[in-house]
Amino acid sequence: MEPQPWEGISVRWTRPTVPDIAVALTLGYLLYQQPGVPEWLSALAMIIALRCIHVTRTV
């Protein structure tokens, strides 16, 4: 078995659409209202829900 060389990772930013923003804000608000959820977790969920950061492996 040959060792595989490390492949690069490409990060690309795209502009979020209006439905993505609406879903992210709704999700963040609902998570923020829950007493057991920390604020950083609701912010992270909003960023993931925006679907504007694309991480791909370059070949």
PDB file of C-alpha atoms in Angstrom:
ATOM      1  CA  MET A   1       0.000   0.000   0.000  1.00  0.00           C
ATOM      2  CA  GLU A   2       1.459   3.311  -1.072  1.00  0.00           C
ATOM      3  CA  PRO A   3       1.166   6.397   1.126  1.00  0.00           C
ATOM      4  CA  GLN A   4      -1.219   8.940  -0.299  1.00  0.00           C
ATOM      5  CA  PRO A   5      -0.017  12.528  -0.628  1.00  0.00           C
ATOM      6  CA  TRP A   6      -1.963  15.154   1.275  1.00  0.00           C
ATOM      7  CA  GLU A   7      -4.587  16.718  -0.939  1.00  0.00           C
ATOM      8  CA  GLY A   8      -5.476  20.380  -0.536  1.00  0.00           C
ATOM      9  CA  ILE A   9      -8.780  21.671   0.714  1.00  0.00           C
ATOM     10  CA  SER A  10     -10.623  24.394  -1.149  1.00  0.00           C
ATOM     11  CA  VAL A  11     -12.992  26.735   0.683  1.00  0.00           C
ATOM     12  CA  ARG A  12     -15.442  28.702  -1.442  1.00  0.00           C
ATOM     13  CA  TRP A  13     -17.933  31.364  -0.351  1.00  0.00           C
ATOM     14  CA  THR A  14     -21.188  31.877  -2.240  1.00  0.00           C
ATOM     15  CA  ARG A  15     -23.863  34.452  -1.650  1.00  0.00           C
ATOM     16  CA  PRO A  16     -26.766  33.060   0.417  1.00  0.00           C
ATOM     17  CA  THR A  17     -30.226  33.255  -1.101  1.00  0.00           C
ATOM     18  CA  VAL A  18     -33.298  34.711   0.598  1.00  0.00           C
ATOM     19  CA  PRO A  19     -34.766  31.292   1.547  1.00  0.00           C
ATOM     20  CA  ASP A  20     -31.421  30.248   3.066  1.00  0.00           C
ATOM     21  CA  ILE A  21     -31.344  33.425   5.168  1.00  0.00           C
ATOM     22  CA  ALA A  22     -34.947  32.904   6.315  1.00  0.00           C
ATOM     23  CA  VAL A  23     -34.286  29.298   7.343  1.00  0.00           C
ATOM     24  CA  ALA A  24     -31.056  30.239   9.140  1.00  0.00           C
ATOM     25  CA  LEU A  25     -32.685  33.074  11.079  1.00  0.00           C
ATOM     26  CA  THR A  26     -35.672  30.930  12.055  1.00  0.00           C
ATOM     27  CA  LEU A  27     -33.436  28.080  13.176  1.00  0.00           C
ATOM     28  CA  GLY A  28     -31.185  30.424  15.142  1.00  0.00           C
ATOM     29  CA  TYR A  29     -34.126  32.106  16.853  1.00  0.00           C
ATOM     30  CA  LEU A  30     -35.749  28.800  17.817  1.00  0.00           C
ATOM     31  CA  LEU A  31     -32.490  27.411  19.185  1.00  0.00           C
ATOM     32  CA  TYR A  32     -31.770  30.658  21.038  1.00  0.00           C
ATOM     33  CA  GLN A  33     -35.132  30.396  22.833  1.00  0.00           C
ATOM     34  CA  GLN A  34     -34.327  26.939  24.229  1.00  0.00           C
ATOM     35  CA  PRO A  35     -32.925  27.201  27.759  1.00  0.00           C
ATOM     36  CA  GLY A  36     -30.370  24.371  27.443  1.00  0.00           C
ATOM     37  CA  VAL A  37     -28.757  25.459  24.170  1.00  0.00           C
ATOM     38  CA  PRO A  38     -25.677  27.712  24.428  1.00  0.00           C
ATOM     39  CA  GLU A  39     -25.583  30.855  22.299  1.00  0.00           C
ATOM     40  CA  TRP A  40     -22.513  29.741  20.339  1.00  0.00           C
ATOM     41  CA  LEU A  41     -24.313  26.574  19.255  1.00  0.00           C
ATOM     42  CA  SER A  42     -27.266  28.497  17.859  1.00  0.00           C
ATOM     43  CA  ALA A  43     -24.863  30.809  15.994  1.00  0.00           C
ATOM     44  CA  LEU A  44     -23.000  27.819  14.572  1.00  0.00           C
ATOM     45  CA  ALA A  45     -26.282  26.254  13.431  1.00  0.00           C
ATOM     46  CA  MET A  46     -27.201  29.511  11.682  1.00  0.00           C
ATOM     47  CA  ILE A  47     -23.892  29.594   9.813  1.00  0.00           C
ATOM     48  CA  ILE A  48     -24.265  25.975   8.717  1.00  0.00           C
ATOM     49  CA  ALA A  49     -27.884  26.542   7.662  1.00  0.00           C
ATOM     50  CA  LEU A  50     -26.849  29.426   5.386  1.00  0.00           C
ATOM     51  CA  ARG A  51     -25.158  26.909   3.077  1.00  0.00           C
ATOM     52  CA  CYS A  52     -22.813  29.562   1.725  1.00  0.00           C
ATOM     53  CA  ILE A  53     -19.458  28.076   2.782  1.00  0.00           C
ATOM     54  CA  HIS A  54     -18.457  25.158   0.556  1.00  0.00           C
ATOM     55  CA  VAL A  55     -15.454  23.058   1.578  1.00  0.00           C
ATOM     56  CA  THR A  56     -14.191  20.694  -1.119  1.00  0.00           C
ATOM     57  CA  ARG A  57     -11.119  18.571  -1.547  1.00  0.00           C
ATOM     58  CA  THR A  58      -9.008  19.620  -4.518  1.00  0.00           C
ATOM     59  CA  VAL A  59      -7.581  16.920  -6.708  1.00  0.00           C
TER      60      VAL A  59
END
